[in-house]
PDB file of C-alpha atoms in Angstrom:
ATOM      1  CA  UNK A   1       0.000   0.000   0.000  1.00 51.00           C
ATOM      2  CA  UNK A   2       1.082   3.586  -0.379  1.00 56.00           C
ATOM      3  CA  UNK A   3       1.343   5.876   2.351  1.00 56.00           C
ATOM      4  CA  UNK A   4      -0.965   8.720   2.069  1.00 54.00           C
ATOM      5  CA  UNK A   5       1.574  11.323   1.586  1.00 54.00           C
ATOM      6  CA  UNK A   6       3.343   9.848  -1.482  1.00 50.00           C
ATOM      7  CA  UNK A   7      -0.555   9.321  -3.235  1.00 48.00           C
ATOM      8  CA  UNK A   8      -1.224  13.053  -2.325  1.00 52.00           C
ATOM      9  CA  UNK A   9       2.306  13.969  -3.899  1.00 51.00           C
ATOM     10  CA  UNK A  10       0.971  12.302  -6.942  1.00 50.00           C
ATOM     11  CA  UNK A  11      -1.792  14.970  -7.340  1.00 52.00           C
ATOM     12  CA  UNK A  12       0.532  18.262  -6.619  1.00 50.00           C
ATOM     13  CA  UNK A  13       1.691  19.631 -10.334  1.00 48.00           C
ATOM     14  CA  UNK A  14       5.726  19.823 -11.161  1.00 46.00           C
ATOM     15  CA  UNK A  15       7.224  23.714 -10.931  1.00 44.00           C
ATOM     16  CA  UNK A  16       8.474  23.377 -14.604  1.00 40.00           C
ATOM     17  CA  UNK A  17       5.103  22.348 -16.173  1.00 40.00           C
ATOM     18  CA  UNK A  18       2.538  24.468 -14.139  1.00 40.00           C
ATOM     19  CA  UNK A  19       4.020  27.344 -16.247  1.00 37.00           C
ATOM     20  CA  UNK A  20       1.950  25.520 -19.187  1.00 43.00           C
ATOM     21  CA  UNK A  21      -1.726  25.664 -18.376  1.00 52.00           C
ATOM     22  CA  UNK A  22      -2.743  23.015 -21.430  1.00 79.00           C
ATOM     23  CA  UNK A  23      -3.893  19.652 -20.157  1.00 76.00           C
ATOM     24  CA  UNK A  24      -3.740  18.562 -23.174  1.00 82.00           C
ATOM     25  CA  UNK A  25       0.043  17.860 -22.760  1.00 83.00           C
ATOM     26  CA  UNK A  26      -0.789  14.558 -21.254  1.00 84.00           C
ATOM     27  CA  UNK A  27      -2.083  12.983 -24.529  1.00 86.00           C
ATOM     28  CA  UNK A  28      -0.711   9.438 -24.796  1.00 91.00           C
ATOM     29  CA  UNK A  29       0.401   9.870 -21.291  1.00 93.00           C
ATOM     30  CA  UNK A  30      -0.561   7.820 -17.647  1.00 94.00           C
ATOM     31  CA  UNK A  31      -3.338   8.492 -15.747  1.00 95.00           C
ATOM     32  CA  UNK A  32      -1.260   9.533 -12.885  1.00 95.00           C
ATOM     33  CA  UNK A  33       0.026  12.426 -15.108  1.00 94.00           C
ATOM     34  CA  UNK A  34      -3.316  13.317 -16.269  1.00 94.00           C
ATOM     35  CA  UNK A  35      -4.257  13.953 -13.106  1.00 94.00           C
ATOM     36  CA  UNK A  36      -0.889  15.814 -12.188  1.00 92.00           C
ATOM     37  CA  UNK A  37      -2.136  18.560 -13.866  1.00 91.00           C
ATOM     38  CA  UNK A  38      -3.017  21.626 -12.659  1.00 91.00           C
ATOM     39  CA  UNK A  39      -6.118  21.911 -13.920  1.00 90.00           C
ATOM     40  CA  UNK A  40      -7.182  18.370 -13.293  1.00 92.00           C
ATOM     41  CA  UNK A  41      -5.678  18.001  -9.811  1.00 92.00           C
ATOM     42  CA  UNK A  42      -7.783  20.514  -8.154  1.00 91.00           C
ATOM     43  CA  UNK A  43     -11.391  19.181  -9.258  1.00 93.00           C
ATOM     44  CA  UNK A  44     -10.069  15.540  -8.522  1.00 94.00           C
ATOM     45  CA  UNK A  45      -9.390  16.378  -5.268  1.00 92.00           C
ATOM     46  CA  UNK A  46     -13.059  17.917  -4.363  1.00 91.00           C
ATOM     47  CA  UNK A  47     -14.231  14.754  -6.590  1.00 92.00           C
ATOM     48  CA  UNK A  48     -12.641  12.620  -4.479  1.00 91.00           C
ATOM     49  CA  UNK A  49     -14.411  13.039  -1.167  1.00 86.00           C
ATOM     50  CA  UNK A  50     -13.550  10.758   1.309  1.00 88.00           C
ATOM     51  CA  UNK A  51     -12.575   7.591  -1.416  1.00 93.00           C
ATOM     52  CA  UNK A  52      -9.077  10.023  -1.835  1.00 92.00           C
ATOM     53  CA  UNK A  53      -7.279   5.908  -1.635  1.00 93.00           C
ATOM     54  CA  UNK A  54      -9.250   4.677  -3.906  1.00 94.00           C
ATOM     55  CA  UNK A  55      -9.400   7.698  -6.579  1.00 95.00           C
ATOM     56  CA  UNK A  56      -5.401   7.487  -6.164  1.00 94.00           C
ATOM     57  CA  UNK A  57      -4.857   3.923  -6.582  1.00 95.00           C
ATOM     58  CA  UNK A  58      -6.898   3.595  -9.736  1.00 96.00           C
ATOM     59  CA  UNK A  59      -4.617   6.034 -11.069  1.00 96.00           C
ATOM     60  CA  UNK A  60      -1.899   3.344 -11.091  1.00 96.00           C
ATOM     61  CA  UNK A  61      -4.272   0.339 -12.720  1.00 97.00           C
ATOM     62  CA  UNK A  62      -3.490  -0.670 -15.634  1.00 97.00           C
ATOM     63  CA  UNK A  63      -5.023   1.037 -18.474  1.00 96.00           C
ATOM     64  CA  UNK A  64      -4.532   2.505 -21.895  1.00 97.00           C
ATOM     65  CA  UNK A  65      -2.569   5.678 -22.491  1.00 97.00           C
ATOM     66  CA  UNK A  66      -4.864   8.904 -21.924  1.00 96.00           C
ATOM     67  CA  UNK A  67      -6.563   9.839 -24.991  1.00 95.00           C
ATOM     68  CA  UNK A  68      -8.345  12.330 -26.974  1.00 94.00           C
ATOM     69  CA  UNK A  69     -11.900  12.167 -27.696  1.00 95.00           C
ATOM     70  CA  UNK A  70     -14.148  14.243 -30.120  1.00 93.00           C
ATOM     71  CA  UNK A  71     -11.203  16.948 -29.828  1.00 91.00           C
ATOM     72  CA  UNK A  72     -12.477  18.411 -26.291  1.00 92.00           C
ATOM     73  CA  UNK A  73     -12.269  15.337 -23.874  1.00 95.00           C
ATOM     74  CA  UNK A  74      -8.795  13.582 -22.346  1.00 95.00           C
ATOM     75  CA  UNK A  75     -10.118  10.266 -21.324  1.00 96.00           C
ATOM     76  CA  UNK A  76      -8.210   7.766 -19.319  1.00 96.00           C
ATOM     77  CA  UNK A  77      -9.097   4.694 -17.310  1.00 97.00           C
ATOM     78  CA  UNK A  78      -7.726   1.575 -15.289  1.00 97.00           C
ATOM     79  CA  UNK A  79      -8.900  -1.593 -14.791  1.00 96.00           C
ATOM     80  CA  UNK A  80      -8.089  -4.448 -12.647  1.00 96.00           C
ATOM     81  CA  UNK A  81     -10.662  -6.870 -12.178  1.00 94.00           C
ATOM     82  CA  UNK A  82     -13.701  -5.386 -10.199  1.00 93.00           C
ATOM     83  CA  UNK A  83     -11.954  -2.324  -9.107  1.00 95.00           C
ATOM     84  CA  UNK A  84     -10.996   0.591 -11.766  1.00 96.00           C
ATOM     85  CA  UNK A  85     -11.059   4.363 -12.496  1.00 97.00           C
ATOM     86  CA  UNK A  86     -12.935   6.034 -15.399  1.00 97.00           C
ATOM     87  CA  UNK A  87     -11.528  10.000 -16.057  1.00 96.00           C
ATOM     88  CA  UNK A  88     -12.407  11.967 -18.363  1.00 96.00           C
ATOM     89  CA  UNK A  89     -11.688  16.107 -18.597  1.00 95.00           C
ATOM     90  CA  UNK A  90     -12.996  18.224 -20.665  1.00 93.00           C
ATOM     91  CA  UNK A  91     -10.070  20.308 -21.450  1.00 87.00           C
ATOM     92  CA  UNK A  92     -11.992  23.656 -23.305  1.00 88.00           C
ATOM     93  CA  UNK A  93     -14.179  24.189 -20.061  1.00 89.00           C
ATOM     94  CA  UNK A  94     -12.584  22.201 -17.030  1.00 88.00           C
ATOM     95  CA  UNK A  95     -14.950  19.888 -16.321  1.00 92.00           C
ATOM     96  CA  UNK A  96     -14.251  16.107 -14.874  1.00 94.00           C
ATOM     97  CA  UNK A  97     -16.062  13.317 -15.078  1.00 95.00           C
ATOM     98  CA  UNK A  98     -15.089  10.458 -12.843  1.00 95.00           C
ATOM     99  CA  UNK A  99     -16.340   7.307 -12.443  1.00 94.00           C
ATOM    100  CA  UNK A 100     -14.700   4.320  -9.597  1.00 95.00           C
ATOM    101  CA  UNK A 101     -15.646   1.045  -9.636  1.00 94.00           C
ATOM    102  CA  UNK A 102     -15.439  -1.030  -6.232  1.00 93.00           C
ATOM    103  CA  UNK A 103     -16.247  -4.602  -6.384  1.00 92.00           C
ATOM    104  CA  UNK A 104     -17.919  -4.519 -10.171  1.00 90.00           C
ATOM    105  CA  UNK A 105     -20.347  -1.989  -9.061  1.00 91.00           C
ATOM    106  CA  UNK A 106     -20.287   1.899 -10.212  1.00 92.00           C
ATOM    107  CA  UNK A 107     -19.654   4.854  -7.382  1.00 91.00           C
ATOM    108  CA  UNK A 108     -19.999   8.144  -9.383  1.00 88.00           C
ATOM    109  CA  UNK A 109     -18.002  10.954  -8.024  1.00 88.00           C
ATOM    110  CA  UNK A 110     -18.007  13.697 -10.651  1.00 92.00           C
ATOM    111  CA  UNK A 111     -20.401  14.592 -11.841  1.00 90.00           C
ATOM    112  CA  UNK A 112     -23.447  12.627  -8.955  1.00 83.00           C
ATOM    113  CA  UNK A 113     -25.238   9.771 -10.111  1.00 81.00           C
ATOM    114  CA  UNK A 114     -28.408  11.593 -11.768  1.00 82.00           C
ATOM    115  CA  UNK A 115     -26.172  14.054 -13.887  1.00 88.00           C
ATOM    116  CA  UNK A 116     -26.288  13.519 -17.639  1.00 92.00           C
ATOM    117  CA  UNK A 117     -22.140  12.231 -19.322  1.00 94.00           C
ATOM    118  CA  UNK A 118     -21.633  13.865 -22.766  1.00 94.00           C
ATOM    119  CA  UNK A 119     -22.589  11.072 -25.608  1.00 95.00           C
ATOM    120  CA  UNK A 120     -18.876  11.513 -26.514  1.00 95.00           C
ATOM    121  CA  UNK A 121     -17.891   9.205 -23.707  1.00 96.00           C
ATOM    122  CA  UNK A 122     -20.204   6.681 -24.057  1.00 94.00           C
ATOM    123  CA  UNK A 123     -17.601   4.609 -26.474  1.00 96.00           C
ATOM    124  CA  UNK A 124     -14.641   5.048 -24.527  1.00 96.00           C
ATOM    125  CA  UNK A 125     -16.684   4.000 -20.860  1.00 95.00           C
ATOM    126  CA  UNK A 126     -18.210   1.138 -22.743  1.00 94.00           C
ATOM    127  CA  UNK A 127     -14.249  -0.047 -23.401  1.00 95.00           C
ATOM    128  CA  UNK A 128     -13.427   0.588 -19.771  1.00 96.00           C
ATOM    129  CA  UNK A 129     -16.892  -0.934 -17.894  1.00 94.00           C
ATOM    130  CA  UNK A 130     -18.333  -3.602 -20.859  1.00 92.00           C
ATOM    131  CA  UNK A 131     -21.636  -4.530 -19.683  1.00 86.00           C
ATOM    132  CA  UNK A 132     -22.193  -2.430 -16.659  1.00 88.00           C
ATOM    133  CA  UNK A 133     -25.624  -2.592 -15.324  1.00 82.00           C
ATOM    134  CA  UNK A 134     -25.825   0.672 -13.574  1.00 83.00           C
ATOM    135  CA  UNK A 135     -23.834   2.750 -16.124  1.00 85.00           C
ATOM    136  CA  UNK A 136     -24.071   6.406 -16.494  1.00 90.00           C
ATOM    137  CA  UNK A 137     -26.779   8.332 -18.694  1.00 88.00           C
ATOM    138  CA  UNK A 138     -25.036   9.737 -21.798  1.00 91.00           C
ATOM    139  CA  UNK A 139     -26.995  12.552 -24.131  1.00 87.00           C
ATOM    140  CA  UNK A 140     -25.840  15.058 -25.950  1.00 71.00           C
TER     141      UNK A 140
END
């Protein structure tokens, strides 16, 4: 396990890239840098609430390499088993979308369980959570 101050040290951004204020930077990149980011680190800390071990240990599951979808959203997840993190940040207005699964089932964190995902996830969280009973609500 790792201590609580190392995990939190994972979410502070690095001097020499805070000058940039593009996300976007961590295209093809780890969820852990993802959500190094300046702009990503604050909301997933408020997003977080109380499951701060489990938001920061799906950061390290294994995953694919943060992507870019429909030009607007970085989207990264991790998956081990019945335990994984869905992100997704929509660079243009700064707006996270996070998703943790405990056991197989879903625990929405950002945005609550009734709020509406953009359709433009819905193919990326249906690679991350095939089959997911209680899946989010996408529209446009």
């Amino acid at each position: 396990m790792i201590p609580r101050r190392a995990l939190a040290a994972l979410l502070l951004p690095v001097p020499a890239l805070a000058a940039e204020p593009d996300a976007r930077r961590a295209l093809g990149g780890t969820l852990v840098q993802l959500a190094a980011e300046p702009a990503v680190s604050m909301p997933l800390r408020g997003a977080a609430r109380g499951r701060q071990q489990s938001v920061y240990e799906g950061l390290r599951l294994p995953g694919p390499p943060v992507a870019m979808v429909a030009e607007r959203w970085l989207v990264g997840w991790g998956r081990e088993g019945d335990r994984g993190l869905f992100l997704a940040f929509d660079w243009q207005a700064e707006q996270l979308f996070l998703l943790l699964l405990v056991d197989g089932g879903p625990v929405h964190l950002a945005p609550g369980r009734q709020a509406r995902w953009p359709e433009a996830l819905a193919e990326p969280f249906a690679r991350f959570a095939p089959g997911l009973a209680r899946h989010p609500v996408f529209a446009e």
